[in-house]
Amino acid sequence: MDLIYKNYYRHFYLKTGGFLPTKPLNKNLFPGDYFQIKNGTITLLGNLYRNGILSPDEVNLSPVIKLNPSSWSFSDGISKPYSGRGFGNSAIEGQFEFSKQVLAFANKGSFIFRAQEPESMKIENWNDIQQQLIIKLTQTLFSFREMYIVTESATATTTTLAVAGAANAELELASDSENFGLVDIFGHDNTKTIQSKDIDYYHREVKRKPAYFKAKKLVVQDDKLAYFISDFLNKTYNSSEWTDTFFDSNFHNDIDYSSQMMLQNAQGYFLDMLQSGELNPNTALLYFKWADTTLDDVEKLFESYGN
């Protein structure tokens, strides 16, 4: 999977109110699953309940939640140059009519997505368990510094997705619907593909797979991050002066652009630079908190492919 899917993931997050598709697209994620994102792929590491991180009496999952179906059918860069009647011939029945539709994809990465009867299930008592999870996952059971926990999983009775692999891609569809040209037949039960051009992905899922999720991610507390940045800048002030004095040579110390990069990715460096023993079970809550996934995490899912 490459960058052509990034457009779909960004739109999905915005249109559905914060849900993301799994990556790869056929992966399942359940409430309580915890994972990391490595090389643009979700790497599942376990489940809070299955792995005994939480006790059975701490499991509090919601009933099934009905989601707004209008938020789960959307597209980008799609036009319909033809929608109407098609004609065929059968050796037994002679000529027959069918509904025909042509979808045109303007750009590489243009897509169309349809879901029917979307539903979800989520962890209801997140506020009650989030602090103990920080302590257990970063100190007493594990030593994670990067972690995502699925808090809500969504499914649908059927989902259909088509993604263009090139500009000006096309998908020609047919259905036995009698409402010729009046109904969008993409994603319908009896819709068939007549032909396609430059379509990289086209799949219709008829099982309720939990292939969409919301998650919380482990991040550094804002005040700790601010202190780290301030302290780092103070310690690197006049570094060129120190270099010239200490090495007593003709070394020339240019502006350290790596320092700028470090500050842009401060969270990752901060934890590595803590003094031994500074982060422990008693202080973990001072350093970590949970945050919702954002479009930054979509970027992370595709960072291994560049811009």
mmCIF file of C-alpha atoms in Angstrom:
data_model
loop_
_atom_site.group_PDB
_atom_site.id
_atom_site.type_symbol
_atom_site.label_atom_id
_atom_site.label_comp_id
_atom_site.label_asym_id
_atom_site.label_seq_id
_atom_site.Cartn_x
_atom_site.Cartn_y
_atom_site.Cartn_z
ATOM 1 C CA MET A 1 0.000 0.000 0.000
ATOM 2 C CA ASP A 2 1.489 3.372 -0.980
ATOM 3 C CA LEU A 3 0.667 7.047 -0.886
ATOM 4 C CA ILE A 4 -2.384 6.786 -3.152
ATOM 5 C CA TYR A 5 -4.371 5.651 -0.068
ATOM 6 C CA LYS A 6 -3.397 8.634 2.087
ATOM 7 C CA ASN A 7 -6.189 10.756 0.586
ATOM 8 C CA TYR A 8 -8.750 8.105 1.551
ATOM 9 C CA TYR A 9 -7.456 7.851 5.139
ATOM 10 C CA ARG A 10 -7.499 11.629 5.635
ATOM 11 C CA HIS A 11 -11.062 11.949 4.336
ATOM 12 C CA PHE A 12 -12.176 8.952 6.408
ATOM 13 C CA TYR A 13 -10.919 10.539 9.624
ATOM 14 C CA LEU A 14 -12.636 13.851 8.873
ATOM 15 C CA LYS A 15 -15.933 12.479 7.560
ATOM 16 C CA THR A 16 -16.552 9.855 10.266
ATOM 17 C CA GLY A 17 -15.637 11.996 13.262
ATOM 18 C CA GLY A 18 -12.268 10.481 14.073
ATOM 19 C CA PHE A 19 -12.429 6.849 12.889
ATOM 20 C CA LEU A 20 -9.549 5.430 10.848
ATOM 21 C CA PRO A 21 -9.398 2.377 8.587
ATOM 22 C CA THR A 22 -6.979 -0.308 9.693
ATOM 23 C CA LYS A 23 -3.728 -0.657 7.768
ATOM 24 C CA PRO A 24 -3.472 -2.931 5.925
ATOM 25 C CA LEU A 25 -7.133 -2.622 4.999
ATOM 26 C CA ASN A 26 -8.025 -6.245 5.811
ATOM 27 C CA LYS A 27 -6.772 -6.087 9.423
ATOM 28 C CA ASN A 28 -9.244 -6.366 12.342
ATOM 29 C CA LEU A 29 -8.935 -4.256 15.499
ATOM 30 C CA PHE A 30 -11.077 -4.751 18.609
ATOM 31 C CA PRO A 31 -11.609 -2.545 21.689
ATOM 32 C CA GLY A 32 -8.642 -3.063 23.997
ATOM 33 C CA ASP A 33 -6.190 -3.960 21.220
ATOM 34 C CA TYR A 34 -2.888 -2.134 21.623
ATOM 35 C CA PHE A 35 -0.441 -1.499 18.811
ATOM 36 C CA GLN A 36 2.458 0.539 17.495
ATOM 37 C CA ILE A 37 2.942 2.102 14.076
ATOM 38 C CA LYS A 38 6.180 0.926 12.489
ATOM 39 C CA ASN A 39 7.255 1.662 8.913
ATOM 40 C CA GLY A 40 3.773 2.878 8.043
ATOM 41 C CA THR A 41 2.045 -0.281 9.268
ATOM 42 C CA ILE A 42 -0.066 -1.000 12.344
ATOM 43 C CA THR A 43 1.714 -3.706 14.368
ATOM 44 C CA LEU A 44 -0.721 -5.355 16.774
ATOM 45 C CA LEU A 45 0.950 -6.332 20.064
ATOM 46 C CA GLY A 46 -1.910 -7.613 22.222
ATOM 47 C CA ASN A 47 -5.221 -6.886 23.900
ATOM 48 C CA LEU A 48 -5.761 -5.406 27.364
ATOM 49 C CA TYR A 49 -8.366 -8.018 28.247
ATOM 50 C CA ARG A 50 -6.956 -11.088 26.548
ATOM 51 C CA ASN A 51 -3.471 -10.482 27.950
ATOM 52 C CA GLY A 52 -4.678 -9.899 31.515
ATOM 53 C CA ILE A 53 -3.530 -6.274 31.745
ATOM 54 C CA LEU A 54 -7.018 -5.504 33.028
ATOM 55 C CA SER A 55 -8.964 -7.869 35.293
ATOM 56 C CA PRO A 56 -12.372 -9.241 34.174
ATOM 57 C CA ASP A 57 -14.279 -6.976 36.544
ATOM 58 C CA GLU A 58 -12.701 -3.930 34.869
ATOM 59 C CA VAL A 59 -14.144 -4.799 31.458
ATOM 60 C CA ASN A 60 -16.894 -2.333 30.638
ATOM 61 C CA LEU A 61 -17.879 -2.326 26.961
ATOM 62 C CA SER A 62 -20.797 -0.416 25.490
ATOM 63 C CA PRO A 63 -23.814 -1.952 23.782
ATOM 64 C CA VAL A 64 -23.848 -1.653 19.991
ATOM 65 C CA ILE A 65 -23.917 2.019 18.931
ATOM 66 C CA LYS A 66 -25.750 2.964 15.731
ATOM 67 C CA LEU A 67 -23.651 5.395 13.686
ATOM 68 C CA ASN A 68 -24.901 8.018 11.244
ATOM 69 C CA PRO A 69 -24.911 6.296 7.820
ATOM 70 C CA SER A 70 -24.634 9.601 5.939
ATOM 71 C CA SER A 71 -21.173 10.074 7.458
ATOM 72 C CA TRP A 72 -20.051 6.698 6.166
ATOM 73 C CA SER A 73 -20.607 7.204 2.436
ATOM 74 C CA PHE A 74 -18.285 9.693 0.755
ATOM 75 C CA SER A 75 -15.905 10.169 -2.131
ATOM 76 C CA ASP A 76 -13.273 12.512 -3.517
ATOM 77 C CA GLY A 77 -12.454 13.326 -7.132
ATOM 78 C CA ILE A 78 -15.366 11.295 -8.513
ATOM 79 C CA SER A 79 -17.687 12.217 -11.395
ATOM 80 C CA LYS A 80 -20.351 10.203 -13.236
ATOM 81 C CA PRO A 81 -20.006 10.748 -16.981
ATOM 82 C CA TYR A 82 -22.733 8.181 -17.605
ATOM 83 C CA SER A 83 -25.615 6.862 -15.524
ATOM 84 C CA GLY A 84 -28.580 5.240 -17.283
ATOM 85 C CA ARG A 85 -29.608 2.207 -19.351
ATOM 86 C CA GLY A 86 -27.439 -0.533 -20.709
ATOM 87 C CA PHE A 87 -28.526 -3.235 -23.154
ATOM 88 C CA GLY A 88 -27.561 -6.878 -23.452
ATOM 89 C CA ASN A 89 -28.590 -10.014 -25.306
ATOM 90 C CA SER A 90 -29.421 -13.417 -23.909
ATOM 91 C CA ALA A 91 -29.761 -16.588 -25.958
ATOM 92 C CA ILE A 92 -32.909 -17.459 -24.003
ATOM 93 C CA GLU A 93 -34.540 -14.126 -23.177
ATOM 94 C CA GLY A 94 -33.269 -12.021 -26.060
ATOM 95 C CA GLN A 95 -32.468 -8.358 -25.461
ATOM 96 C CA PHE A 96 -32.644 -7.079 -21.884
ATOM 97 C CA GLU A 97 -32.005 -3.794 -20.067
ATOM 98 C CA PHE A 98 -29.921 -3.087 -17.012
ATOM 99 C CA SER A 99 -28.748 -0.074 -15.017
ATOM 100 C CA LYS A 100 -25.322 1.107 -16.057
ATOM 101 C CA GLN A 101 -23.006 3.595 -14.405
ATOM 102 C CA VAL A 102 -19.538 4.876 -15.230
ATOM 103 C CA LEU A 103 -17.429 6.417 -12.459
ATOM 104 C CA ALA A 104 -14.529 8.662 -13.436
ATOM 105 C CA PHE A 105 -11.629 9.223 -11.027
ATOM 106 C CA ALA A 106 -9.960 12.593 -11.563
ATOM 107 C CA ASN A 107 -6.648 11.951 -9.815
ATOM 108 C CA LYS A 108 -4.363 9.235 -8.556
ATOM 109 C CA GLY A 109 -5.783 8.497 -5.088
ATOM 110 C CA SER A 110 -9.337 9.608 -5.912
ATOM 111 C CA PHE A 111 -11.767 7.195 -4.259
ATOM 112 C CA ILE A 112 -15.365 6.297 -3.507
ATOM 113 C CA PHE A 113 -16.487 4.585 -0.282
ATOM 114 C CA ARG A 114 -19.903 3.264 0.746
ATOM 115 C CA ALA A 115 -20.940 1.607 4.031
ATOM 116 C CA GLN A 116 -24.344 0.298 5.043
ATOM 117 C CA GLU A 117 -25.654 0.230 8.625
ATOM 118 C CA PRO A 118 -22.422 1.265 10.390
ATOM 119 C CA GLU A 119 -22.220 0.353 14.079
ATOM 120 C CA SER A 120 -19.576 0.490 16.777
ATOM 121 C CA MET A 121 -18.667 -0.752 20.234
ATOM 122 C CA LYS A 122 -16.392 1.122 22.629
ATOM 123 C CA ILE A 123 -14.693 1.018 26.022
ATOM 124 C CA GLU A 124 -17.125 2.858 28.302
ATOM 125 C CA ASN A 125 -14.995 3.274 31.411
ATOM 126 C CA TRP A 126 -11.869 4.737 29.812
ATOM 127 C CA ASN A 127 -11.599 7.507 32.414
ATOM 128 C CA ASP A 128 -11.533 4.903 35.178
ATOM 129 C CA ILE A 129 -8.702 2.828 33.693
ATOM 130 C CA GLN A 130 -6.489 5.277 31.811
ATOM 131 C CA GLN A 131 -4.106 6.145 34.673
ATOM 132 C CA GLN A 132 -3.435 2.570 35.731
ATOM 133 C CA LEU A 133 -2.808 1.730 32.070
ATOM 134 C CA ILE A 134 -0.073 4.376 31.907
ATOM 135 C CA ILE A 135 1.652 2.879 34.946
ATOM 136 C CA LYS A 136 1.270 -0.719 33.796
ATOM 137 C CA LEU A 137 2.254 -0.145 30.162
ATOM 138 C CA THR A 138 5.220 2.150 30.819
ATOM 139 C CA GLN A 139 6.549 0.808 34.145
ATOM 140 C CA THR A 140 5.242 -2.198 36.036
ATOM 141 C CA LEU A 141 4.333 -4.625 33.212
ATOM 142 C CA PHE A 142 6.021 -3.099 30.157
ATOM 143 C CA SER A 143 8.269 -0.177 29.274
ATOM 144 C CA PHE A 144 6.464 1.214 26.254
ATOM 145 C CA ARG A 145 7.232 4.758 25.154
ATOM 146 C CA GLU A 146 4.980 4.625 22.109
ATOM 147 C CA MET A 147 1.562 2.984 22.280
ATOM 148 C CA TYR A 148 -1.940 3.174 20.815
ATOM 149 C CA ILE A 149 -5.015 1.577 22.407
ATOM 150 C CA VAL A 150 -8.183 0.949 20.418
ATOM 151 C CA THR A 151 -11.084 2.482 22.342
ATOM 152 C CA GLU A 152 -13.831 1.984 19.737
ATOM 153 C CA SER A 153 -14.270 -0.408 16.795
ATOM 154 C CA ALA A 154 -16.748 0.050 13.955
ATOM 155 C CA THR A 155 -18.293 -2.342 11.446
ATOM 156 C CA ALA A 156 -20.918 -2.226 8.691
ATOM 157 C CA THR A 157 -23.149 -4.827 7.041
ATOM 158 C CA THR A 158 -21.356 -4.116 3.755
ATOM 159 C CA THR A 159 -18.564 -1.771 2.732
ATOM 160 C CA THR A 160 -17.324 -1.011 -0.779
ATOM 161 C CA LEU A 161 -14.180 0.900 -1.659
ATOM 162 C CA ALA A 162 -12.585 1.805 -4.982
ATOM 163 C CA VAL A 163 -9.292 3.734 -5.210
ATOM 164 C CA ALA A 164 -7.696 5.019 -8.406
ATOM 165 C CA GLY A 165 -4.119 4.070 -9.175
ATOM 166 C CA ALA A 166 -3.756 6.830 -11.767
ATOM 167 C CA ALA A 167 -5.452 9.996 -12.971
ATOM 168 C CA ASN A 168 -8.448 9.513 -15.291
ATOM 169 C CA ALA A 169 -9.165 6.006 -14.003
ATOM 170 C CA GLU A 170 -12.629 4.570 -14.687
ATOM 171 C CA LEU A 171 -14.973 1.982 -13.229
ATOM 172 C CA GLU A 172 -17.948 0.731 -15.244
ATOM 173 C CA LEU A 173 -20.730 -0.912 -13.222
ATOM 174 C CA ALA A 174 -23.982 -2.729 -13.988
ATOM 175 C CA SER A 175 -27.029 -3.686 -11.917
ATOM 176 C CA ASP A 176 -30.438 -5.260 -12.543
ATOM 177 C CA SER A 177 -32.059 -2.242 -10.877
ATOM 178 C CA GLU A 178 -34.984 -0.893 -12.892
ATOM 179 C CA ASN A 179 -34.452 2.702 -11.759
ATOM 180 C CA PHE A 180 -32.241 3.403 -14.745
ATOM 181 C CA GLY A 181 -29.928 6.291 -13.993
ATOM 182 C CA LEU A 182 -31.902 7.365 -10.937
ATOM 183 C CA VAL A 183 -30.039 5.355 -8.299
ATOM 184 C CA ASP A 184 -26.339 5.275 -7.454
ATOM 185 C CA ILE A 185 -25.580 1.588 -7.888
ATOM 186 C CA PHE A 186 -22.042 1.625 -6.427
ATOM 187 C CA GLY A 187 -21.942 -0.683 -3.385
ATOM 188 C CA HIS A 188 -25.329 -2.334 -4.020
ATOM 189 C CA ASP A 189 -25.773 -6.073 -3.491
ATOM 190 C CA ASN A 190 -26.420 -6.904 -7.154
ATOM 191 C CA THR A 191 -23.901 -4.514 -8.708
ATOM 192 C CA LYS A 192 -21.305 -6.083 -10.995
ATOM 193 C CA THR A 193 -18.149 -4.675 -12.533
ATOM 194 C CA ILE A 194 -18.217 -4.558 -16.330
ATOM 195 C CA GLN A 195 -14.710 -3.210 -16.736
ATOM 196 C CA SER A 196 -12.160 -1.002 -14.994
ATOM 197 C CA LYS A 197 -9.211 1.129 -15.994
ATOM 198 C CA ASP A 198 -6.332 2.012 -13.640
ATOM 199 C CA ILE A 199 -8.264 1.044 -10.488
ATOM 200 C CA ASP A 200 -5.680 0.069 -7.854
ATOM 201 C CA TYR A 201 -8.166 -1.266 -5.284
ATOM 202 C CA TYR A 202 -11.790 -2.364 -5.582
ATOM 203 C CA HIS A 203 -13.351 -4.514 -2.877
ATOM 204 C CA ARG A 204 -16.778 -5.156 -1.429
ATOM 205 C CA GLU A 205 -16.852 -6.610 2.111
ATOM 206 C CA VAL A 206 -20.036 -8.418 3.161
ATOM 207 C CA LYS A 207 -18.984 -9.403 6.691
ATOM 208 C CA ARG A 208 -19.079 -7.183 9.766
ATOM 209 C CA LYS A 209 -15.321 -6.935 10.188
ATOM 210 C CA PRO A 210 -14.037 -4.429 12.790
ATOM 211 C CA ALA A 211 -11.844 -2.734 10.207
ATOM 212 C CA TYR A 212 -12.319 0.844 11.494
ATOM 213 C CA PHE A 213 -11.281 2.226 14.851
ATOM 214 C CA LYS A 214 -10.731 5.129 17.218
ATOM 215 C CA ALA A 215 -7.712 5.039 19.508
ATOM 216 C CA LYS A 216 -5.884 6.810 22.299
ATOM 217 C CA LYS A 217 -2.139 7.351 22.005
ATOM 218 C CA LEU A 218 0.503 7.693 24.684
ATOM 219 C CA VAL A 219 2.072 11.193 24.660
ATOM 220 C CA VAL A 220 4.314 13.251 26.917
ATOM 221 C CA GLN A 221 2.695 15.767 29.271
ATOM 222 C CA ASP A 222 2.799 19.302 27.855
ATOM 223 C CA ASP A 223 4.586 20.899 30.818
ATOM 224 C CA LYS A 224 7.336 18.269 30.787
ATOM 225 C CA LEU A 225 7.846 18.735 27.057
ATOM 226 C CA ALA A 226 8.006 22.522 27.436
ATOM 227 C CA TYR A 227 10.596 22.203 30.208
ATOM 228 C CA PHE A 228 12.676 19.822 28.105
ATOM 229 C CA ILE A 229 12.723 22.209 25.131
ATOM 230 C CA SER A 230 13.669 25.158 27.322
ATOM 231 C CA ASP A 231 16.411 23.181 29.081
ATOM 232 C CA PHE A 232 17.764 21.854 25.799
ATOM 233 C CA LEU A 233 17.995 25.341 24.297
ATOM 234 C CA ASN A 234 19.792 26.637 27.376
ATOM 235 C CA LYS A 235 22.330 23.817 27.295
ATOM 236 C CA THR A 236 23.069 24.274 23.599
ATOM 237 C CA TYR A 237 23.434 28.065 23.827
ATOM 238 C CA ASN A 238 26.890 29.205 22.665
ATOM 239 C CA SER A 239 27.799 25.637 21.677
ATOM 240 C CA SER A 240 30.088 26.902 18.902
ATOM 241 C CA GLU A 241 32.067 28.890 21.482
ATOM 242 C CA TRP A 242 32.534 25.772 23.593
ATOM 243 C CA THR A 243 33.628 23.745 20.572
ATOM 244 C CA ASP A 244 36.289 26.266 19.563
ATOM 245 C CA THR A 245 37.641 26.448 23.132
ATOM 246 C CA PHE A 246 37.575 22.772 24.066
ATOM 247 C CA PHE A 247 39.162 21.355 20.910
ATOM 248 C CA ASP A 248 41.662 24.211 20.496
ATOM 249 C CA SER A 249 41.710 23.679 16.728
ATOM 250 C CA ASN A 250 40.584 25.223 13.469
ATOM 251 C CA PHE A 251 37.295 23.302 13.490
ATOM 252 C CA HIS A 252 34.516 25.501 12.148
ATOM 253 C CA ASN A 253 31.173 24.957 13.889
ATOM 254 C CA ASP A 254 28.281 25.875 11.587
ATOM 255 C CA ILE A 255 24.733 26.341 12.856
ATOM 256 C CA ASP A 256 23.523 23.018 14.155
ATOM 257 C CA TYR A 257 20.469 22.278 12.047
ATOM 258 C CA SER A 258 20.073 18.915 13.771
ATOM 259 C CA SER A 259 19.022 20.845 16.875
ATOM 260 C CA GLN A 260 16.079 22.246 14.956
ATOM 261 C CA MET A 261 15.083 18.751 13.855
ATOM 262 C CA MET A 262 15.373 17.541 17.440
ATOM 263 C CA LEU A 263 12.972 20.206 18.686
ATOM 264 C CA GLN A 264 10.469 19.349 15.940
ATOM 265 C CA ASN A 265 10.437 15.763 17.229
ATOM 266 C CA ALA A 266 10.961 16.641 20.887
ATOM 267 C CA GLN A 267 8.732 13.935 22.357
ATOM 268 C CA GLY A 268 10.827 11.089 20.974
ATOM 269 C CA TYR A 269 14.112 12.549 22.219
ATOM 270 C CA PHE A 270 12.845 13.720 25.591
ATOM 271 C CA LEU A 271 12.261 10.281 27.071
ATOM 272 C CA ASP A 272 15.656 9.045 25.883
ATOM 273 C CA MET A 273 17.391 11.891 27.728
ATOM 274 C CA LEU A 274 15.801 11.362 31.146
ATOM 275 C CA GLN A 275 18.170 10.621 34.004
ATOM 276 C CA SER A 276 18.291 7.013 35.219
ATOM 277 C CA GLY A 277 15.474 6.350 37.682
ATOM 278 C CA GLU A 278 13.759 9.672 37.011
ATOM 279 C CA LEU A 279 10.844 7.899 35.326
ATOM 280 C CA ASN A 280 9.379 5.261 37.653
ATOM 281 C CA PRO A 281 5.946 3.926 38.750
ATOM 282 C CA ASN A 282 5.532 6.879 41.127
ATOM 283 C CA THR A 283 6.301 9.530 38.506
ATOM 284 C CA ALA A 284 4.867 7.971 35.337
ATOM 285 C CA LEU A 285 1.643 10.002 35.524
ATOM 286 C CA LEU A 286 3.707 13.199 35.640
ATOM 287 C CA TYR A 287 5.316 12.333 32.322
ATOM 288 C CA PHE A 288 2.590 10.627 30.271
ATOM 289 C CA LYS A 289 -1.021 11.193 29.269
ATOM 290 C CA TRP A 290 -3.423 9.818 26.648
ATOM 291 C CA ALA A 291 -4.520 11.810 23.593
ATOM 292 C CA ASP A 292 -6.906 11.142 20.728
ATOM 293 C CA THR A 293 -5.493 10.108 17.374
ATOM 294 C CA THR A 294 -5.293 12.981 14.889
ATOM 295 C CA LEU A 295 -4.354 13.643 11.276
ATOM 296 C CA ASP A 296 -0.734 13.515 12.488
ATOM 297 C CA ASP A 297 -1.246 9.790 12.961
ATOM 298 C CA VAL A 298 -2.494 9.493 9.383
ATOM 299 C CA GLU A 299 0.813 11.078 8.359
ATOM 300 C CA LYS A 300 2.635 8.510 10.468
ATOM 301 C CA LEU A 301 0.815 5.684 8.686
ATOM 302 C CA PHE A 302 2.338 6.876 5.429
ATOM 303 C CA GLU A 303 5.637 8.410 6.541
ATOM 304 C CA SER A 304 7.716 5.518 5.168
ATOM 305 C CA TYR A 305 6.604 6.507 1.661
ATOM 306 C CA GLY A 306 7.787 10.122 1.809
ATOM 307 C CA ASN A 307 5.756 13.072 0.565
#
